[in-house]
Tab-separated table of C-alpha atoms in Angstrom:
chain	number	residue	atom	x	y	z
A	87	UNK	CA	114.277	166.284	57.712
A	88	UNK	CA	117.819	164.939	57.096
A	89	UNK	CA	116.716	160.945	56.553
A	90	UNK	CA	114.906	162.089	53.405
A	91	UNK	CA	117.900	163.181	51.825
A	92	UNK	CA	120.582	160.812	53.499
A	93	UNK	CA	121.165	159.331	49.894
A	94	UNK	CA	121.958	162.530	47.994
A	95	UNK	CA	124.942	163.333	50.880
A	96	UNK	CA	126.978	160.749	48.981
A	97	UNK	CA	127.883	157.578	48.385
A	98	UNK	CA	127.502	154.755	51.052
A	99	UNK	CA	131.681	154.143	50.918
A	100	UNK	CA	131.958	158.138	51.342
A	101	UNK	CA	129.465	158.088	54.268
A	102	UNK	CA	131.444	154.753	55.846
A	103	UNK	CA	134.851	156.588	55.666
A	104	UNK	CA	133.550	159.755	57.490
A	105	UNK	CA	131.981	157.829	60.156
A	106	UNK	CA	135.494	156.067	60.570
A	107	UNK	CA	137.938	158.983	60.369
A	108	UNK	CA	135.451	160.572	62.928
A	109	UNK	CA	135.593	158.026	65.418
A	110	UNK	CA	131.572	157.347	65.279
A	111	UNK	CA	131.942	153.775	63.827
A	112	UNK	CA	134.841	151.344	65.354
A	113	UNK	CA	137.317	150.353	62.524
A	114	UNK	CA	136.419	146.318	64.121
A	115	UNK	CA	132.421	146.798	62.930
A	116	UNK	CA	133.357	148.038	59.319
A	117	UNK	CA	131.341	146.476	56.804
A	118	UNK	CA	132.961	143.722	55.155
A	119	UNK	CA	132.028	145.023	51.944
A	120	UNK	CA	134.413	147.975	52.978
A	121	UNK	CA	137.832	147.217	52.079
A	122	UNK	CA	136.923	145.059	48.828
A	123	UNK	CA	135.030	148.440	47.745
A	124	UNK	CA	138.516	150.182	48.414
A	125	UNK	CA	140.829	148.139	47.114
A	126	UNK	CA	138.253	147.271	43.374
A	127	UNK	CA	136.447	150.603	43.365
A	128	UNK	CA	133.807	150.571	40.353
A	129	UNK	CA	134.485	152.579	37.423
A	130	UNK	CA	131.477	154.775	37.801
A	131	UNK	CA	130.769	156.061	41.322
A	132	UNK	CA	127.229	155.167	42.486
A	133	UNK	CA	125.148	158.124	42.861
A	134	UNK	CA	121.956	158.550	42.756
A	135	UNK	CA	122.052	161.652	40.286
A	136	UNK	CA	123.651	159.791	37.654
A	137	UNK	CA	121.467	159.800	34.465
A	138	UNK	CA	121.066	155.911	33.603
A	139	UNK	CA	122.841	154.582	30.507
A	140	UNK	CA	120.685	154.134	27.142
A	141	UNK	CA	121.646	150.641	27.074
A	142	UNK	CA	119.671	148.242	25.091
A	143	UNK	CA	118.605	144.977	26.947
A	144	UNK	CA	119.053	142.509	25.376
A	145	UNK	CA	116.669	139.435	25.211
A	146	UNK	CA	117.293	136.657	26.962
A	147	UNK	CA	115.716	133.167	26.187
A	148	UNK	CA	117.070	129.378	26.025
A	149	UNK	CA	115.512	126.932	23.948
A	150	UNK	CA	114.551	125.593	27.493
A	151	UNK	CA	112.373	128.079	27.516
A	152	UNK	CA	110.195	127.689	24.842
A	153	UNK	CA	109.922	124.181	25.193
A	154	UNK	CA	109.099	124.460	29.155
A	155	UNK	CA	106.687	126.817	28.132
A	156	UNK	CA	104.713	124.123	25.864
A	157	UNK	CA	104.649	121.978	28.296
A	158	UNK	CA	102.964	124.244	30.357
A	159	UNK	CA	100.117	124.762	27.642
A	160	UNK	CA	99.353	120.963	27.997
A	161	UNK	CA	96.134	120.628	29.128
A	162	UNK	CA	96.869	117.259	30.387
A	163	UNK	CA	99.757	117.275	32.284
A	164	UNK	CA	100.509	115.761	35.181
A	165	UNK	CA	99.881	118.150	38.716
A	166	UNK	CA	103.823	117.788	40.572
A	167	UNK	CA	104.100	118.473	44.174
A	168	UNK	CA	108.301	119.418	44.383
A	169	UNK	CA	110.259	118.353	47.130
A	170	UNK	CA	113.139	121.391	47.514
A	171	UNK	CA	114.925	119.016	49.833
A	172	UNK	CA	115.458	116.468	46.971
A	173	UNK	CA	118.443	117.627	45.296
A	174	UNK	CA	118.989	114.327	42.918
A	175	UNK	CA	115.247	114.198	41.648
A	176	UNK	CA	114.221	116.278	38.427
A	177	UNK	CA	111.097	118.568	37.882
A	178	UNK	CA	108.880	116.945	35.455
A	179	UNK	CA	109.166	119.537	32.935
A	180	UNK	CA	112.876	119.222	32.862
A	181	UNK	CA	112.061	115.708	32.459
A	182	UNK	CA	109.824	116.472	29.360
A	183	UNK	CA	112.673	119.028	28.243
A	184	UNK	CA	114.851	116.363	27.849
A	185	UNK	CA	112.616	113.498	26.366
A	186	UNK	CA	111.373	116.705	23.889
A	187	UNK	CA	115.036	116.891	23.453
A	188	UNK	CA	116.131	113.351	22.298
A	189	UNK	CA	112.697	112.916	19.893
A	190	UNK	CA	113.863	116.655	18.479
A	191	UNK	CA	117.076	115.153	17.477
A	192	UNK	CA	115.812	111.930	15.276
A	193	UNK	CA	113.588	114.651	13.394
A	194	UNK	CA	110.941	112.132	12.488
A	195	UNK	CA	108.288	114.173	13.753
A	196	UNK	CA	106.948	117.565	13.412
A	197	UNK	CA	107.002	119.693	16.338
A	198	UNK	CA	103.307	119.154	17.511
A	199	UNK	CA	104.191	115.518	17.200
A	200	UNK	CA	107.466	115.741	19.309
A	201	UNK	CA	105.379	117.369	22.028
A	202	UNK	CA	102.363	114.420	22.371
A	203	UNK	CA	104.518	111.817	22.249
A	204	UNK	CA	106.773	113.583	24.711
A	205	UNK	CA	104.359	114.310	26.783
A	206	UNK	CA	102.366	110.680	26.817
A	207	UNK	CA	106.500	109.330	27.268
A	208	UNK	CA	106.621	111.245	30.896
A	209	UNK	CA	103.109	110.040	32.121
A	210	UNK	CA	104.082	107.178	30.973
A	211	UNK	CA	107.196	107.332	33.226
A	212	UNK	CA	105.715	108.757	36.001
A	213	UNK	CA	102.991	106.314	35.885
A	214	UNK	CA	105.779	103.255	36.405
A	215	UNK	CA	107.162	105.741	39.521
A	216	UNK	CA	106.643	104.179	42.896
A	217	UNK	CA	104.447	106.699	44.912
A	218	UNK	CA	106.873	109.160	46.910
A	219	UNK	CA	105.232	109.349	50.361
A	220	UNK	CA	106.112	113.195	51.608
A	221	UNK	CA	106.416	113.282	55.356
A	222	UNK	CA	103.866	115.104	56.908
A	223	UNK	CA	105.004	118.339	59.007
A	224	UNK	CA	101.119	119.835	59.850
A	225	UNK	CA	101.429	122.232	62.895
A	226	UNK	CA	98.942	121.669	65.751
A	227	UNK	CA	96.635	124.613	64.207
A	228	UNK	CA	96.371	123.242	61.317
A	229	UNK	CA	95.679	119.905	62.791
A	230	UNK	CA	93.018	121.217	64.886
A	231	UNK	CA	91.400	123.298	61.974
A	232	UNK	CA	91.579	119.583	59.660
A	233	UNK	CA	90.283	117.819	62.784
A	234	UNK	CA	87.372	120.547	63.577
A	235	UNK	CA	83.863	119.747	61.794
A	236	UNK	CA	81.205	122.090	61.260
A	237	UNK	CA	78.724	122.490	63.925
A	238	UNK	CA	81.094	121.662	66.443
A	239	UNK	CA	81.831	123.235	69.929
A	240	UNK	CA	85.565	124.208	68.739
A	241	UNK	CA	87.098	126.844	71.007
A	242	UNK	CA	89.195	129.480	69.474
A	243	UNK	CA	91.314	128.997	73.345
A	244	UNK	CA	91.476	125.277	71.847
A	245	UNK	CA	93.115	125.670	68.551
A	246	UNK	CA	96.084	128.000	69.383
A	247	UNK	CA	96.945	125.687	72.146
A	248	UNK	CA	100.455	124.850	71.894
């Protein structure tokens, strides 16, 4: 069973170069990872036998973070819908990052302070929003399943019409 061990062999660059010296891969469908790997090889070959380094990781966190993560505590936050094709508009917790943010910096308030006025600030804010009207993009299933009502003669041939 040779495809169980096809990653002890060697490495994927030593595997590449054999196929090409022996004619079994065209030098025109190379990878294109191929001659970067050649010319910048990495300073530890990649093998799968390789013990892996005691390296401590290290912990990551932003004071983002920890103030994204009490807004998401909030009981009474507002529910967002997010529109990915919206690249100008910002998330309302990045809003409340940044209104947490500027109250932080006056230091009038305490922390639990900073976060209830921050948060009544953005509902505040996205109360004086106009209403964003998403477009709707239902399929024709989904249509017909929101259209069909209980106890009615819906045929399965009906709703996966195209």
């Amino acid at each position: 069973m040779a495809s169980s061990r096809l990653e002890k062999i060697g490495t994927i660059y030593s595997r590449v170069t054999g196929l090409l010296r022996s004619g079994a891969m065209k030098p025109e469908n190379k990878p294109i990872w191929y001659e970067l790997y050649a010319a910048f090889p990495p300073s530890l070959e990649p093998r799968y036998d390789r013990p892996v380094p005691k390296i401590p990781i290290r912990e990551l966190s932003y004071d983002e973070d920890l103030i994204r993560a009490k807004y998401e505590k909030l009981e009474d936050k507002v529910p967002e819908v997010i529109d990915m094709s919206d690249n100008n508009s910002k998330t309302y917790s990045a809003e409340f990052v940044d209104i947490y943010t500027e109250l932080s910096k006056q230091g009038a308030l305490d922390d639990e302070k900073v976060v209830e006025v921050a948060n009544s600030m953005l509902q505040e804010k996205i109360k004086s929003r106009p209403k964003k009207e998403f477009p709707r993009r239902a399929s024709n299933l989904v249509e017909n399943f929101a259209g069909a009502k209980e106890g009615s003669s819906l045929k399965v041939e009906d709703v996966f019409k195209a």
